[in-house]
Short mmCIF file of C-alpha atoms in Angstrom, two decimals:
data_model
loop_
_atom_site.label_atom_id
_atom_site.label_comp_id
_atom_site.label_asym_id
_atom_site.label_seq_id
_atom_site.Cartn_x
_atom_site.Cartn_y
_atom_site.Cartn_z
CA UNK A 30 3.09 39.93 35.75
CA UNK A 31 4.26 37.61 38.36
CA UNK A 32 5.51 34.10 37.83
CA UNK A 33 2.32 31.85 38.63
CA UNK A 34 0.98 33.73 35.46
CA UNK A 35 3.96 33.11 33.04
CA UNK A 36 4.27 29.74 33.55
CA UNK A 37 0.12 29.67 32.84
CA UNK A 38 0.86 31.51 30.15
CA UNK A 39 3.52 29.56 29.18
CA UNK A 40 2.04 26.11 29.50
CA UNK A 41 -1.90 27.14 28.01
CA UNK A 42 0.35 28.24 24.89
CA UNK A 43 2.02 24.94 25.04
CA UNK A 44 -1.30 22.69 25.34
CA UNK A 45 -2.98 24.62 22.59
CA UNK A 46 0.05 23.87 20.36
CA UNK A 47 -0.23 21.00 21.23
CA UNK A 48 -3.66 19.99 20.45
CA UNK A 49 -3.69 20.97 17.18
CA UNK A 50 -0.09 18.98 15.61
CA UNK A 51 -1.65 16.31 17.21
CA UNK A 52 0.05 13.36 15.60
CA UNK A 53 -1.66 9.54 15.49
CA UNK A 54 -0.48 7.34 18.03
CA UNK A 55 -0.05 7.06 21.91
CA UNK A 56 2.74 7.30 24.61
CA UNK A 57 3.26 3.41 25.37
CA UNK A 58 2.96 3.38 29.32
CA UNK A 59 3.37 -0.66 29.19
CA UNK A 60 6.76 -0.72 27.88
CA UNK A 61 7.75 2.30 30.04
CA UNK A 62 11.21 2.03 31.45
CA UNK A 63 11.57 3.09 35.57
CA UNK A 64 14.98 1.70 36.61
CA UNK A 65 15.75 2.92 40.39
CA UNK A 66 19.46 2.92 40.18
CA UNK A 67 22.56 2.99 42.74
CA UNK A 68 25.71 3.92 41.16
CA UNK A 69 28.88 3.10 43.25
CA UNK A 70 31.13 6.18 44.18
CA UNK A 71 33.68 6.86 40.83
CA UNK A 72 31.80 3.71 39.22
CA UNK A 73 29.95 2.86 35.65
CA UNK A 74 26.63 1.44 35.22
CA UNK A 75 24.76 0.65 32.18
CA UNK A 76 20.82 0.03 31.98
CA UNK A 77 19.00 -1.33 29.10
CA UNK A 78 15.63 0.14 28.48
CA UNK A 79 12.46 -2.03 27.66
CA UNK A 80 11.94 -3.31 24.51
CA UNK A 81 10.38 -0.32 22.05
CA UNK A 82 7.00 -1.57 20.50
CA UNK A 83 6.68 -1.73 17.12
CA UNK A 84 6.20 1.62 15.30
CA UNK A 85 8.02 3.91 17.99
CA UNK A 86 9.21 6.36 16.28
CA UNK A 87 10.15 8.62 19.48
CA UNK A 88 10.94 8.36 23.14
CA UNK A 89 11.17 11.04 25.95
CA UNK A 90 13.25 10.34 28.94
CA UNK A 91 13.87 11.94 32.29
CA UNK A 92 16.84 11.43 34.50
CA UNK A 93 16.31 12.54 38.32
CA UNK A 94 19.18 12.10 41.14
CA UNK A 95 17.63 12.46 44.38
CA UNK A 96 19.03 12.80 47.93
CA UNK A 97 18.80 9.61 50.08
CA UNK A 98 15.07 9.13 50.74
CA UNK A 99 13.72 11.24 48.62
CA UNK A 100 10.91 10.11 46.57
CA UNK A 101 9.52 11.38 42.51
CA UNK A 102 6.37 13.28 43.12
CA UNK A 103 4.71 11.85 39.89
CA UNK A 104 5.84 9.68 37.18
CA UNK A 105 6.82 10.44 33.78
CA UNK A 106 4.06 8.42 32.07
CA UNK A 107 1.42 10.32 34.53
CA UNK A 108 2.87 13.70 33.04
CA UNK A 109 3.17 12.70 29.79
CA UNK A 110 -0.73 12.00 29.81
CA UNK A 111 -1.04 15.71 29.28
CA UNK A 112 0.55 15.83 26.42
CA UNK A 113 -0.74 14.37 23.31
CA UNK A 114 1.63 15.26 20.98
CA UNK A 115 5.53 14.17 21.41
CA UNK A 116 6.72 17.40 19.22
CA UNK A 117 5.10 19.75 21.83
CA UNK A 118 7.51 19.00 24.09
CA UNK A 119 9.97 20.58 21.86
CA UNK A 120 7.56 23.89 20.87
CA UNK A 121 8.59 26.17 23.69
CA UNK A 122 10.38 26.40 27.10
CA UNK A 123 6.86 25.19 28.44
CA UNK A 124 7.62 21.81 27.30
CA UNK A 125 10.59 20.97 28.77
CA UNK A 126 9.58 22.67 32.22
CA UNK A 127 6.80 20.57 32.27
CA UNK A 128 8.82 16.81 31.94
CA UNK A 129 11.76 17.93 34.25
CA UNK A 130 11.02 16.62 37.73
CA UNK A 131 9.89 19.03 39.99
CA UNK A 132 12.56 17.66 42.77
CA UNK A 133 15.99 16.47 42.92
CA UNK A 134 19.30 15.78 45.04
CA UNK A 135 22.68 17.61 45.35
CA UNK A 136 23.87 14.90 43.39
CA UNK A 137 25.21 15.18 39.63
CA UNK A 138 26.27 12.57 36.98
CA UNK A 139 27.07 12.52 33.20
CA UNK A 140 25.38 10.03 31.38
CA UNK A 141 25.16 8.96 27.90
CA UNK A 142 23.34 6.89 25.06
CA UNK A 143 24.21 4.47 23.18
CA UNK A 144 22.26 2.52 20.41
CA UNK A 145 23.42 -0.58 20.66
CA UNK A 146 24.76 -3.52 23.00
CA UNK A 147 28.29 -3.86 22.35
CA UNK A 148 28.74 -0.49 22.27
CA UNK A 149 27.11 0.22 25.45
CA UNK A 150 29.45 -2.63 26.74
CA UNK A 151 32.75 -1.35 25.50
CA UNK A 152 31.58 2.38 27.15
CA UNK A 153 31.48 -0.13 30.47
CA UNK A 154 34.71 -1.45 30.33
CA UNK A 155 36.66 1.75 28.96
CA UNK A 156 34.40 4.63 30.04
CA UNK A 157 35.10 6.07 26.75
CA UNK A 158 32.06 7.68 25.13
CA UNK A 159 33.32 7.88 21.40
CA UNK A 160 30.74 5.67 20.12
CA UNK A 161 27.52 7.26 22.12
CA UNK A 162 24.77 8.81 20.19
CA UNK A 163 24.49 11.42 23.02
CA UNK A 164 26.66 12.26 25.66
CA UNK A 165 25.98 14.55 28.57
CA UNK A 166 29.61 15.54 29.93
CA UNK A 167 28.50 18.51 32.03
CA UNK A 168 27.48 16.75 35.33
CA UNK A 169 23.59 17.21 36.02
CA UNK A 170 20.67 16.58 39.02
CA UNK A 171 18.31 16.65 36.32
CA UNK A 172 17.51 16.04 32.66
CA UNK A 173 14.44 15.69 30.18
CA UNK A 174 14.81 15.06 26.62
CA UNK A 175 12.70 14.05 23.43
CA UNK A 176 14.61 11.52 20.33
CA UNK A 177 13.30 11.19 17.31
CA UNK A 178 13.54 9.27 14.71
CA UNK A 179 13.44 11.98 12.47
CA UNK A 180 16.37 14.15 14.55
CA UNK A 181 18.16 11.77 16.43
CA UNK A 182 20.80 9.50 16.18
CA UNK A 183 19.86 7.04 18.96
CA UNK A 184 16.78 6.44 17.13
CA UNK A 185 17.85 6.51 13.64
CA UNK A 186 20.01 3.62 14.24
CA UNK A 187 18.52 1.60 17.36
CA UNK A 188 17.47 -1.91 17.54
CA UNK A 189 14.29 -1.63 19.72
CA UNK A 190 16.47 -0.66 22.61
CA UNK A 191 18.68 2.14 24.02
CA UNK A 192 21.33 1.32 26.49
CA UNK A 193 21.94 4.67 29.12
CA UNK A 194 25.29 4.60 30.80
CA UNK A 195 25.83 6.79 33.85
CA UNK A 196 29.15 8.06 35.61
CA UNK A 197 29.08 8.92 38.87
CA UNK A 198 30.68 12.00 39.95
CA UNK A 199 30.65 11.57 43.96
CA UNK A 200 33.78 10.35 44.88
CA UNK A 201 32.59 9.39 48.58
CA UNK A 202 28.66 8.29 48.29
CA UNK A 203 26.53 6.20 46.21
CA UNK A 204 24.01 7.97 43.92
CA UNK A 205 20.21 7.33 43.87
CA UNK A 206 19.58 7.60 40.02
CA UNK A 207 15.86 7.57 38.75
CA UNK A 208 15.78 6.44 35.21
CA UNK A 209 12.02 6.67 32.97
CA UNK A 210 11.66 6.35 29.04
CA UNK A 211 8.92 6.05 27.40
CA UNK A 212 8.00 5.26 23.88
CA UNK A 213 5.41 7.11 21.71
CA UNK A 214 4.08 4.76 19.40
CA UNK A 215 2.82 5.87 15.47
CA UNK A 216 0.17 3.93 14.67
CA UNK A 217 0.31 3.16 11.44
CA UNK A 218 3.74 2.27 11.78
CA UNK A 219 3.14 0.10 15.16
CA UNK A 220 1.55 -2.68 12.43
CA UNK A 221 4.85 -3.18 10.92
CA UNK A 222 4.60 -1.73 7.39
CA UNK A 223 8.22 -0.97 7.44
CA UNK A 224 9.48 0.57 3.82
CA UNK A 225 11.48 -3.05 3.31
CA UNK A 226 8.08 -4.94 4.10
CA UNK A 227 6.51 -2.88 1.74
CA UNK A 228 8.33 -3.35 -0.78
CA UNK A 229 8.13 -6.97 -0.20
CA UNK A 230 4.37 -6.85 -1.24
CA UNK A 231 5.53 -4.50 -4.13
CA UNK A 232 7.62 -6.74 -5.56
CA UNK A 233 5.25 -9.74 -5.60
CA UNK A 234 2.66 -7.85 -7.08
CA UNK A 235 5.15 -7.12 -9.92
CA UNK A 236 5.31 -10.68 -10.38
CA UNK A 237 1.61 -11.13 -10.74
CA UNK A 238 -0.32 -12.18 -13.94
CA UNK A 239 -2.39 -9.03 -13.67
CA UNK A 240 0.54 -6.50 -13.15
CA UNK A 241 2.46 -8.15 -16.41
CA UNK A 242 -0.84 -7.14 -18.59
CA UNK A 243 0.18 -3.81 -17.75
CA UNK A 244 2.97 -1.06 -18.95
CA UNK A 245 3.00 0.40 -15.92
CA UNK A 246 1.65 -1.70 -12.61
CA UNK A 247 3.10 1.13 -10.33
CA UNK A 248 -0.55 2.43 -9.37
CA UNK A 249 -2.17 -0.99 -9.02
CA UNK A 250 0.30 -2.39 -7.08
CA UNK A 251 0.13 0.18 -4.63
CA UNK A 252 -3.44 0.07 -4.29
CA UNK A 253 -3.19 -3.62 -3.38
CA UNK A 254 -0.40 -2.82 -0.48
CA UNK A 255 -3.09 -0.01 0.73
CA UNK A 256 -5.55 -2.79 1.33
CA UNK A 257 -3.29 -5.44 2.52
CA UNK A 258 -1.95 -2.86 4.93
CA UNK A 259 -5.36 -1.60 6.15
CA UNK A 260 -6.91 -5.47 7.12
CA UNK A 261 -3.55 -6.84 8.14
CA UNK A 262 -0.36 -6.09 10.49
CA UNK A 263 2.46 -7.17 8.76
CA UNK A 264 3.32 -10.07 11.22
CA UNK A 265 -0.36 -11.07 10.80
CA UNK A 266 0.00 -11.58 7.21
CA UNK A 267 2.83 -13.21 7.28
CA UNK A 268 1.43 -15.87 9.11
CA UNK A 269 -1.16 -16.44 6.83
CA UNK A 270 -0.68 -19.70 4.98
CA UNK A 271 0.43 -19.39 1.70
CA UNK A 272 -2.69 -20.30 0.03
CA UNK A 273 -4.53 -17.68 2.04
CA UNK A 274 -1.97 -14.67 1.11
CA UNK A 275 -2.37 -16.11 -2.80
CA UNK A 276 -6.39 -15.45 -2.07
CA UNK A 277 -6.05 -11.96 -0.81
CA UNK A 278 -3.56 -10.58 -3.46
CA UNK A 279 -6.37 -12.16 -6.01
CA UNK A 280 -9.22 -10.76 -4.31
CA UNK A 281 -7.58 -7.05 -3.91
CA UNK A 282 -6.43 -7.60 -7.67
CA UNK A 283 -9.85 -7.74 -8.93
CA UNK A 284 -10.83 -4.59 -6.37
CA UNK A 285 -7.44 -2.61 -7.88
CA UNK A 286 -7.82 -3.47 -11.22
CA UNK A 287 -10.89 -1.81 -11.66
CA UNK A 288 -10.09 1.00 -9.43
CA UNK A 289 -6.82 2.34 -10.41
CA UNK A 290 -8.37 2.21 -14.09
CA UNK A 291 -5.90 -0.20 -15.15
CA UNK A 292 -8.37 -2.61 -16.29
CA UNK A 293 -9.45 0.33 -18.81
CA UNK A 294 -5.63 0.22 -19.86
CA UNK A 295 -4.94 -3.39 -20.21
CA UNK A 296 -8.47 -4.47 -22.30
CA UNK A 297 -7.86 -0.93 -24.44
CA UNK A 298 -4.23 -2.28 -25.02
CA UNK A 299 -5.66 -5.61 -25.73
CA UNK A 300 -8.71 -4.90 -28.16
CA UNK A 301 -5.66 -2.51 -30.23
CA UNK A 302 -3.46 -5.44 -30.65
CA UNK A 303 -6.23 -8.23 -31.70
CA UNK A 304 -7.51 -5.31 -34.18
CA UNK A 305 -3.81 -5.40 -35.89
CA UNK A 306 -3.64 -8.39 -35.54
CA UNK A 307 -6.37 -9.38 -37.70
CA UNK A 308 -4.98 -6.51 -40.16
CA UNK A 309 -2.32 -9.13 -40.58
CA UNK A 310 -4.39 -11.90 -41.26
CA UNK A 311 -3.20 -13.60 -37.42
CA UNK A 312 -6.49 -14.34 -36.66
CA UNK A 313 -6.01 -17.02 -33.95
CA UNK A 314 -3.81 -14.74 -32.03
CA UNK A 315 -6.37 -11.90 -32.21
CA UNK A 316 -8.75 -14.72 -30.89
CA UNK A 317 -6.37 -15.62 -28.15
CA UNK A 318 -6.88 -11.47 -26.90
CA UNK A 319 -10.05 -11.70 -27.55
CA UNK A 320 -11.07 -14.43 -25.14
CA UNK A 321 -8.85 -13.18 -22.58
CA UNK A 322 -11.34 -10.06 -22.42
CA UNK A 323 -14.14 -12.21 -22.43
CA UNK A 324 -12.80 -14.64 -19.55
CA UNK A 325 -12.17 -11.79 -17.33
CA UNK A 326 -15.95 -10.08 -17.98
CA UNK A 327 -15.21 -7.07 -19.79
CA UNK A 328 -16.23 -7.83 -22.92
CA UNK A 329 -18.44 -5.31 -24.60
CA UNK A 330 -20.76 -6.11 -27.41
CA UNK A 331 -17.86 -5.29 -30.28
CA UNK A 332 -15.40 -7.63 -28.46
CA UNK A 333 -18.08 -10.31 -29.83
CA UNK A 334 -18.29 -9.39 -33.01
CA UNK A 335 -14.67 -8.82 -33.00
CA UNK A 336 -13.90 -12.49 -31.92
CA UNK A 337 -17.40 -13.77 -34.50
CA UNK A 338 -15.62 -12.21 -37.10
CA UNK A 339 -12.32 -13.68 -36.80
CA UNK A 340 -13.66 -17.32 -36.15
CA UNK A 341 -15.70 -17.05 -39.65
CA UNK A 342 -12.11 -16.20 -41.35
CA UNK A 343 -10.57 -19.27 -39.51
CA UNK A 344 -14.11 -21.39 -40.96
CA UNK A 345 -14.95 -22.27 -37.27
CA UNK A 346 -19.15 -20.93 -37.78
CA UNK A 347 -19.75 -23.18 -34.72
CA UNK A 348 -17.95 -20.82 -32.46
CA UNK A 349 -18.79 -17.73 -34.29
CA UNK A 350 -22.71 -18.06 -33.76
CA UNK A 351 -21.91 -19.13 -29.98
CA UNK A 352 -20.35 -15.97 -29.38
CA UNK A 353 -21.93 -13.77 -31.48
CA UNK A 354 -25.33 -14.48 -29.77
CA UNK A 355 -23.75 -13.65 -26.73
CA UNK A 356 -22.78 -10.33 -27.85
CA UNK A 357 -26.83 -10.26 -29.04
CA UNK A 358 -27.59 -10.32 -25.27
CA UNK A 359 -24.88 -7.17 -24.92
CA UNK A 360 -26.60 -5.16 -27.25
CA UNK A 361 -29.30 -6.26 -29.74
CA UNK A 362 -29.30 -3.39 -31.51
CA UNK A 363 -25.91 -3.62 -32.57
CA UNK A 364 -26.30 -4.33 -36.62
CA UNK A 365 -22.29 -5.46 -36.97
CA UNK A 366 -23.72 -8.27 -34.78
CA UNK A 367 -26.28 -9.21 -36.65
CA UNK A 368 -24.26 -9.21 -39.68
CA UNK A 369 -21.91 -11.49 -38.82
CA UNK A 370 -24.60 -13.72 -37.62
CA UNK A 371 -26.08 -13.84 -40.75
CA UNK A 372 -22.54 -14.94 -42.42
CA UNK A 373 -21.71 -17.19 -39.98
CA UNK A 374 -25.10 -19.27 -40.54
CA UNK A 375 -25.10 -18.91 -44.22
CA UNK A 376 -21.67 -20.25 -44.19
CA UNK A 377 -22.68 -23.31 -41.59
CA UNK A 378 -25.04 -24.49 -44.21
CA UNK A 379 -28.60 -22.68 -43.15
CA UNK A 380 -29.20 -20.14 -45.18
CA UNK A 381 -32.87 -20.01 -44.46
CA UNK A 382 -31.94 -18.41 -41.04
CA UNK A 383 -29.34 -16.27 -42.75
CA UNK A 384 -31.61 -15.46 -45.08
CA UNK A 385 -33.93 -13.71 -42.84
CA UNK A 386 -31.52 -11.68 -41.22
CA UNK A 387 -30.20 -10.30 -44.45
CA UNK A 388 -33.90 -9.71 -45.40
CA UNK A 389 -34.14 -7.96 -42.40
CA UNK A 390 -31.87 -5.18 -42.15
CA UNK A 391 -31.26 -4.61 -45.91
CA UNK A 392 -32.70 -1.22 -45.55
CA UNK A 393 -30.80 -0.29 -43.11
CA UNK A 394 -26.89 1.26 -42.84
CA UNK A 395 -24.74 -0.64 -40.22
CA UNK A 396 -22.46 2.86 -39.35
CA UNK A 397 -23.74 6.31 -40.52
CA UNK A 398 -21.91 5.81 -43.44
CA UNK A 399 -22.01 2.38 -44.68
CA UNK A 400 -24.95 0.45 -45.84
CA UNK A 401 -26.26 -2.76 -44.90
CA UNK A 402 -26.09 -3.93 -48.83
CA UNK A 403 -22.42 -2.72 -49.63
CA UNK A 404 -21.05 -4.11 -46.24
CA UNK A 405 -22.33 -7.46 -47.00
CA UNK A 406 -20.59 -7.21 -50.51
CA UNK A 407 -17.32 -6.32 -48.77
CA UNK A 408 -17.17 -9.26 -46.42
CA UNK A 409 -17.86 -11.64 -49.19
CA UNK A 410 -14.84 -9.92 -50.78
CA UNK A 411 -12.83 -10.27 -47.75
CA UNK A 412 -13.89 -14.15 -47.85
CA UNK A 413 -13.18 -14.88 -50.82
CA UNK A 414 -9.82 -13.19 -50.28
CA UNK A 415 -8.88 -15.46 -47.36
CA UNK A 416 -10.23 -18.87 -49.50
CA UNK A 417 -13.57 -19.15 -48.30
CA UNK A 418 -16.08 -20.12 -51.04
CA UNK A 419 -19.88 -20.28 -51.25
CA UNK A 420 -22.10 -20.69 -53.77
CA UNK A 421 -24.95 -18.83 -51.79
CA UNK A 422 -22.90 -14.98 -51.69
CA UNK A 423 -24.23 -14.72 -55.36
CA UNK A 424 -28.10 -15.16 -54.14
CA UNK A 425 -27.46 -13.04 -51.27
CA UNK A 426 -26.16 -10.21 -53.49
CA UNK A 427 -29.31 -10.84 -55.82
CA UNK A 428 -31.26 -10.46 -52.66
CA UNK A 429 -29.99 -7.20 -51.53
CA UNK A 430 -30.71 -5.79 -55.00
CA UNK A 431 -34.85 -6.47 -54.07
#
């Protein structure tokens, strides 16, 4: 097998590896970094690369040396088209043959990175490379090589720049150096969701009146970030006025709430405590939870009755009929309803219409094992219990007994 077909070999292996760890973003070819660079005999010279967009997360360089008039034969960018994926260029020898520049001089120099400004400014004055994320001490013509956030140093720590400092090693001539980076952009990260901006939004959300109706807001919180993330970059919503940001964690709220479930949660949690609440006579506050279903929607036909029932025990019938025909609407067939109707208008002074709804139903059982008749005889106990009087119960009782 002779070389053409290796390297074929070699680099079809590579593409197809490629292809499928395809990550999602782009190689950045606008805030590429090609620095032509002279380097004085025995001298120091440090370049700043371009400023890294937001969300790189990689970069691949390439460092050439060429004769005098020599010229690259292609760009790094225009190679770096053929490669989609960043971590290819680390899969196999194919990779890195296929960055390194297919030409360069007699020429070596040691270089290395550093990560941030001063640093990179102390390495000029001192040549001293102790605080360099990588250093290349064996002089070279050539180099290619991928940082990632993930592996290296430089990146881990950088500001949105690297500084490169080079050393020439010709002690008579200048050297030609040809400096290219370029970025490779993820794009989720390139809108600026940072871990500390997220938990910005986290934190608020904590705060909000929705997430402090729950136990546990972990899941609805997140849900909001998901959608603030997806319809804004983070610089974007920052600029929003602070009205407008108010609107959109409301808006998402109401999506979330119902979405995670938490709603399910909160009004289940709510309906449980104005229940024992009313087992402890504290009817007002089990009205209070009550109304807070019913103000948000998610009232069902029982949260009526539920609320009906504790405005008769605080002698407020006006109220009770209002909401108990509301609950009618809900579910007419629901005979708890009716009930209560019929109590709250015998005990607002029109017994006629009460009357008729107790005629009504009297046959009838209001669970599968309670009957119309002994249910009314119970509430009038229950009444009577918390001081409410009526000369019309005893009528009422005669009439069930027709």
């Amino acid at each position: 097998m002779n070389i053409k077909k290796v390297f074929f070999l070699l680099f079809t292996t590579f593409v197809f590896q490629s292809a499928f760890s395809q990550k999602d973003g782009y190689w950045d070819k606008d805030r590429t970094t090609t620095e032509e660079i002279s380097v004085s005999a025995r001298n120091i010279i440090v370049i700043k690369t371009q400023d890294f967009p937001v969300g790189t997360t990689e970069v691949v360089y390439r460092i050439t040396l060429l004769d005098q008039n020599q010229q690259m034969a292609g760009s790094l960018v225009s190679v770096l088209k053929a490669i989609p994926d960043p971590t290819g260029i680390s899969q196999g020898s194919a990779g890195a043959v296929f960055i390194l520049s297919k030409i360069s001089g007699d020429d070596k120099c040691k270089y290395a990175i550093f990560s941030k400004e001063e640093l990179a400014s102390k390495y000029k004055k001192d040549g001293k490379t102790t605080d360099a994320c990588l250093v290349q001490d064996t002089p070279v013509s050539k180099d290619a090589k991928r940082l990632s956030t993930e592996k290296s140093a430089c990146m881990k720590s950088n500001s949105g720049n690297l500084w490169f400092g080079f050393e020439s090693k010709n002690w008579i001539m200048n050297q030609k150096i040809i400096l290219e980076v370029v970025p490779w952009v993820d794009l989720k990260l390139s809108r600026g969701w940072s871990a500390e901006n997220k938990k910005t939004i986290i934190d608020q959300c904590k705060t909000s009146n929705l997430a402090q109706k729950m136990t546990n807001s972990d899941d609805f919180c997140v849900c909001i970030l998901d959608k603030i993330q997806t319809k804004y970059k983070f610089k974007e919503f920052q600029k929003l006025l602070a009205i407008e940001r108010s609107k959109a964690f409301k808006d998402f709220g109401k999506k979330c709430f119902d979405e995670t479930g938490a709603s399910n949660v909160v009004y289940s949690s709510l309906r449980k405590q104005a229940t024992d609440l009313t087992k402890q006579g504290l009817y007002g506050a089990a009205i209070a939870k009550l109304n807070t279903i019913i103000n948000d929607g998610k009232a069902t036909a029982l949260d009526y009755n539920a609320i009906g029932n504790s405005y008769i025990l605080t002698k407020q019938y006006g109220k009770a009929i209002k909401f108990l025909k509301e609950g009618e609407k809900l579910d007419d067939s629901e005979l708890l309803i009716k009930l209560n109707l019929a109590h709250a208008y015998l005990l607002n002074k029109n017994y006629s219409s009460a009357k008729a709804i107790y005629k009504e139903y009297q046959a009838q059982n209001v669970t599968d094992s309670l009957s119309w008749a002994e249910k009314v005889r119970q509430d009038f106990e229950t009444f009577k219990k918390s001081g409410i009087q009526n000369d019309d119960f005893k009528r009422v009782l005669k009439l069930m007994e027709k």
